[in-house]
XYZ file of N, CA and C in Angstrom:
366
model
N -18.311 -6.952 4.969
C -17.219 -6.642 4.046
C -16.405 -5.477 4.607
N -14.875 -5.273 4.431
C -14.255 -4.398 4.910
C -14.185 -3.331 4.124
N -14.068 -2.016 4.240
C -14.139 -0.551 3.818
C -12.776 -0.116 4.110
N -12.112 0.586 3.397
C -10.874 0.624 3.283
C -10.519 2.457 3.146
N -9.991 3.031 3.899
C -9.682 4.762 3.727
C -8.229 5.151 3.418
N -8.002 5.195 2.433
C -6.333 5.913 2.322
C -6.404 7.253 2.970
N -5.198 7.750 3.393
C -4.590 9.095 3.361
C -3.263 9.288 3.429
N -3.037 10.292 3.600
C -1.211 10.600 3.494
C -0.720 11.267 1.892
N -1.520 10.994 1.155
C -0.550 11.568 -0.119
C -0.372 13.052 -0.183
N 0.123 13.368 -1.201
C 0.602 14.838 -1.432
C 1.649 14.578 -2.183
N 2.654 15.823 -2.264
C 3.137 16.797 -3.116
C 4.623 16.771 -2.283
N 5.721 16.301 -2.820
C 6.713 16.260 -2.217
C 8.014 16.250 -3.311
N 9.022 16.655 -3.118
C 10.251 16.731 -3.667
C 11.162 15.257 -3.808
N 12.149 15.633 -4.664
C 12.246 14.154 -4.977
C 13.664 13.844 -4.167
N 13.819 12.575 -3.201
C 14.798 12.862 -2.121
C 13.633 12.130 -0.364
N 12.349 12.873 -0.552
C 11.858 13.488 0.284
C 10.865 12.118 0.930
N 9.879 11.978 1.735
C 9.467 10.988 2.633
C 7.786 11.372 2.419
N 7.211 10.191 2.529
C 5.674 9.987 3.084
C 5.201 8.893 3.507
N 4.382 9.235 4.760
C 3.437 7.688 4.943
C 1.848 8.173 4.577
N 1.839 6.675 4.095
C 0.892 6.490 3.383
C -0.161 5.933 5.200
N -1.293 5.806 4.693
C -2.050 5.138 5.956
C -3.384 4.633 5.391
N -3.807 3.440 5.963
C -5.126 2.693 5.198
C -5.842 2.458 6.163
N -6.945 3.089 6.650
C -7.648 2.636 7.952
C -9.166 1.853 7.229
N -9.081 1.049 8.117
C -10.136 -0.521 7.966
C -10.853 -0.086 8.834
N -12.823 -0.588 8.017
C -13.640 -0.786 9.136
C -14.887 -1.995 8.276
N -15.887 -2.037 9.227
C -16.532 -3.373 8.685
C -16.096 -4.458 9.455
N -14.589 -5.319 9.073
C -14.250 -5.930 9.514
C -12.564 -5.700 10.280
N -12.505 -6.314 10.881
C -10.850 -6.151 11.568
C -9.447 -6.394 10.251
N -8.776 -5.801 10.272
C -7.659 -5.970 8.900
C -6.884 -7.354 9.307
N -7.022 -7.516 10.541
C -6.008 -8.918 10.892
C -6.513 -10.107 10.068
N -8.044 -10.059 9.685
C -8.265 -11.085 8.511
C -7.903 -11.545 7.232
N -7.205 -10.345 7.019
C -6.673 -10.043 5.438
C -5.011 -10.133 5.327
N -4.775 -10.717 4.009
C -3.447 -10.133 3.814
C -3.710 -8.530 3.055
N -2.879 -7.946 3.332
C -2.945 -6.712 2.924
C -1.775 -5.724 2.415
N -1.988 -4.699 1.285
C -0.807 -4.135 1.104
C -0.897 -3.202 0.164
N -0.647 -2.520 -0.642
C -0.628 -1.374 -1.747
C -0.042 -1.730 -2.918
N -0.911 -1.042 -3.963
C -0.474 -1.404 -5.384
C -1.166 0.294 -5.715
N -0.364 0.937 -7.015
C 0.014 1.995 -7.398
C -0.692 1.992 -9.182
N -1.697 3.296 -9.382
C -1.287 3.224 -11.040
C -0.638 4.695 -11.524
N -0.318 4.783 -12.534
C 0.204 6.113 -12.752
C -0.481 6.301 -14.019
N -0.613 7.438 -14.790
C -1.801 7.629 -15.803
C -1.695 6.531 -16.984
N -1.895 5.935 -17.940
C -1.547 5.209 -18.915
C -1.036 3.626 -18.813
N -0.866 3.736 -17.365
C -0.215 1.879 -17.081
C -1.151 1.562 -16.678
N -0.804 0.297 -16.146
C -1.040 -0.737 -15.560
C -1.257 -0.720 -14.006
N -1.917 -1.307 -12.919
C -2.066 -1.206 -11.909
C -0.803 -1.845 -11.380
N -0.113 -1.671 -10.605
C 1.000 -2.715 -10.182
C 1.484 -2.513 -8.566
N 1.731 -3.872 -8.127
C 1.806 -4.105 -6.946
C 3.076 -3.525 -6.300
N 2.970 -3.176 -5.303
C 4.421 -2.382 -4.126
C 4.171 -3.131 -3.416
N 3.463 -3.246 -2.275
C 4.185 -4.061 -1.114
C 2.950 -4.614 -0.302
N 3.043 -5.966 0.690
C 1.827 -6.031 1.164
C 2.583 -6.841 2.616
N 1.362 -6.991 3.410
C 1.985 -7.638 4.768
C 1.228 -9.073 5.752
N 1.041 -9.423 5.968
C -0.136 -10.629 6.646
C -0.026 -10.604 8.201
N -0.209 -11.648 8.602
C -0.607 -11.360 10.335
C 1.161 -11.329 11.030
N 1.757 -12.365 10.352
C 3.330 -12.279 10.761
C 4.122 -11.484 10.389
N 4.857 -10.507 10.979
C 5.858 -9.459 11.019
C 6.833 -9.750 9.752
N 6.763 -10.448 9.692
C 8.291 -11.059 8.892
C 7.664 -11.414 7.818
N 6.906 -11.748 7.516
C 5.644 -11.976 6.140
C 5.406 -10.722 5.630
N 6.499 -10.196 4.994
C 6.169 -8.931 3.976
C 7.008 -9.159 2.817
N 6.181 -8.473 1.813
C 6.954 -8.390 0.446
C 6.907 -6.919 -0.764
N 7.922 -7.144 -1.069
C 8.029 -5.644 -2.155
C 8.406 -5.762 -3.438
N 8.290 -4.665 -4.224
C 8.066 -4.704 -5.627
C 9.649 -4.471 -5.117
N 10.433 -5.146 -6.338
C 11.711 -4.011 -6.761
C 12.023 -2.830 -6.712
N 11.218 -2.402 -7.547
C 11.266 -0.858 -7.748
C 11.233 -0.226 -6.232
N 11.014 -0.822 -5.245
C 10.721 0.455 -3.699
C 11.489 -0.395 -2.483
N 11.995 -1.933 -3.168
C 13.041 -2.374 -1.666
C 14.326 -1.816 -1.543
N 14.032 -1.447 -0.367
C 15.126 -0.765 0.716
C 14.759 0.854 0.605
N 13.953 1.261 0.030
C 13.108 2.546 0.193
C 11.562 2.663 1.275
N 11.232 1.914 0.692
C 9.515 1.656 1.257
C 9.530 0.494 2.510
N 9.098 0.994 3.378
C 8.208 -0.227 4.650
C 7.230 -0.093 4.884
N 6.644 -1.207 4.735
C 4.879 -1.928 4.643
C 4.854 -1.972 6.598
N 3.774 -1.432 7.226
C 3.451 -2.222 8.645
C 2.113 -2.408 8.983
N 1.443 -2.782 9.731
C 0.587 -2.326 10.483
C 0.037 -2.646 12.031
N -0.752 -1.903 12.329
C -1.647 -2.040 13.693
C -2.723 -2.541 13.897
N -2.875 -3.695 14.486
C -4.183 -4.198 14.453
C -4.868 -3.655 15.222
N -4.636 -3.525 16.357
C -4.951 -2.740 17.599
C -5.914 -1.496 17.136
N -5.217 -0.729 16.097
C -5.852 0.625 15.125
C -6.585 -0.105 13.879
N -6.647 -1.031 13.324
C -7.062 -1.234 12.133
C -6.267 -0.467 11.549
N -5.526 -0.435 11.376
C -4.772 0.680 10.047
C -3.361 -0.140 9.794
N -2.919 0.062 8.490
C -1.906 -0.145 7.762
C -1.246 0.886 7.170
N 0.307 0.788 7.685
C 1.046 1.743 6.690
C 1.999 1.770 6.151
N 2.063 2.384 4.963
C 3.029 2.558 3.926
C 4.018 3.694 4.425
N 5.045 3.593 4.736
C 6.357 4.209 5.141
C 7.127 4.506 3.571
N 7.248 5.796 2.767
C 7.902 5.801 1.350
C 9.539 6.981 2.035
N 10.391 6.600 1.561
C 11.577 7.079 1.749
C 12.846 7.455 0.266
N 13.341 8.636 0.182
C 13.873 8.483 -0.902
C 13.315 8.387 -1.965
N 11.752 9.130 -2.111
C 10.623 9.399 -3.242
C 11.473 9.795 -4.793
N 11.198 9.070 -5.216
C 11.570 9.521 -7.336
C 10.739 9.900 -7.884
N 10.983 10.762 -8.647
C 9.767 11.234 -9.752
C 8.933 9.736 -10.544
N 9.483 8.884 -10.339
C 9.070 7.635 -10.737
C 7.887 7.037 -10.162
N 7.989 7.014 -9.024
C 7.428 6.797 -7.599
C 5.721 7.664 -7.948
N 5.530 8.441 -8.609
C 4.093 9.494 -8.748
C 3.520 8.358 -9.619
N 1.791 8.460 -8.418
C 1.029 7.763 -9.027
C -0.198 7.913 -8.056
N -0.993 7.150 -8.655
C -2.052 7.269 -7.275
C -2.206 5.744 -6.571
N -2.178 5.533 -5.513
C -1.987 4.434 -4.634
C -3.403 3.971 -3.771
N -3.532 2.503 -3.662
C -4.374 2.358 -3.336
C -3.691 0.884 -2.418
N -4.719 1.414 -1.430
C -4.867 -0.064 -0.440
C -5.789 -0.765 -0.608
N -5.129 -2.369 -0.138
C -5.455 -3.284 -0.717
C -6.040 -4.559 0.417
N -7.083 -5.530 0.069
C -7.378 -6.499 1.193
C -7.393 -7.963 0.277
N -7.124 -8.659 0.621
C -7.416 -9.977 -0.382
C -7.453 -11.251 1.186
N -8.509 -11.849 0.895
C -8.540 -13.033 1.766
C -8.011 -14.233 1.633
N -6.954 -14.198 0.690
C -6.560 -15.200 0.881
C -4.654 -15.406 1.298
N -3.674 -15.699 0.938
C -2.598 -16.016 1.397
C -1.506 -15.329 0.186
N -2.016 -15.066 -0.934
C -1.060 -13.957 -1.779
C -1.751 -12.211 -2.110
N -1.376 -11.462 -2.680
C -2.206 -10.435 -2.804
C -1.672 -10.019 -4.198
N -1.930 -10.787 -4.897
C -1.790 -10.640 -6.504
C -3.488 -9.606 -6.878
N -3.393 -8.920 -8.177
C -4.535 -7.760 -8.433
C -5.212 -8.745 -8.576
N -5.309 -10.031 -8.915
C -7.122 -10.986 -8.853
C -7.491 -11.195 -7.930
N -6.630 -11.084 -6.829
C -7.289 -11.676 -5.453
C -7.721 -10.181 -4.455
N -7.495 -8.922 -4.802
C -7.940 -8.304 -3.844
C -9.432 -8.400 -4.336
N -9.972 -7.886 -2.879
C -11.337 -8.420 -2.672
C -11.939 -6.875 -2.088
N -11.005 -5.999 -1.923
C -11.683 -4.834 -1.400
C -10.440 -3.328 -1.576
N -10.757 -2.699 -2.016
C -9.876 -1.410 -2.473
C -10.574 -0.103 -1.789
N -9.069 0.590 -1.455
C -9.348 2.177 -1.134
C -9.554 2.902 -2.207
N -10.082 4.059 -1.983
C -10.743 5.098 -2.690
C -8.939 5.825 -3.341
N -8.140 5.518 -3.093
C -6.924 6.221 -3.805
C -6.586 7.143 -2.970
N -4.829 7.475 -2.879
C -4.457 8.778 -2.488
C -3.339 9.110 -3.417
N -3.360 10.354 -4.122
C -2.302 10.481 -4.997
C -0.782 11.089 -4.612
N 0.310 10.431 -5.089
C 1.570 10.721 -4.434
C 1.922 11.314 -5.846
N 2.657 12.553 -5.518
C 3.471 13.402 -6.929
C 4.700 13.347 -6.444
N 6.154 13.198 -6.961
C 6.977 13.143 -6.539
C 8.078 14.534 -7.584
N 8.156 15.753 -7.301
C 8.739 16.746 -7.991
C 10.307 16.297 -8.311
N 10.913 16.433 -9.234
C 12.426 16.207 -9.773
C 13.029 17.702 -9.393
């Protein structure tokens, strides 16, 4: 089974940039579709963005297209979240995501990071 490590969050102004980073071990991430979903205190878990083995096979929430880019390295096992133009909206705690199969809807992940929390100051 794959093990999943966020880092990158913090404390940033609103305007301002972070990458996020998800390093994989156990298994290689090229098996997975993969991608990040966000909760903030009182909601709902909800999906941002995820990516699969083809470059061009990525997708995003509304709320973060043309702000946020999803990539990764197989080579590194790691995946990352590129955030640009952070909103106070945007604060939450974020988690990476693995699902084996061909969408990455919240029933299908199959393996989650431990969280990294993003605050975004107004």
């Amino acid at each position: 089974q794959v093990q999943l490590v966020e880092s990158g969050g913090g404390l940033v102004q609103a305007g301002g940039s972070l990458r996020l980073s998800c390093a994989g071990s156990g298994r290689t991430l090229s098996s997975y579709r993969m991608g990040w979903f966000r909760q903030a205190p009182g909601k709902e878990r909800e999906f941002v963005a995820a990516i699969s083995w083809t470059i061009s096979n990525t997708n995003y929430a509304d709320s973060v297209k043309g702000r946020f880019a999803i990539s990764r390295d197989n080579a590194k096992n790691t995946v990352y979240l590129q955030m640009n133009s952070l909103k106070p909206e945007d604060t939450a705690l974020y988690y990476c995501a693995a699902s084996a199969g061909n969408t990455l809807r919240l029933a299908d992940v199959v393996a989650w990071g431990q969280g990294t929390q993003v605050t975004v100051s107004s």
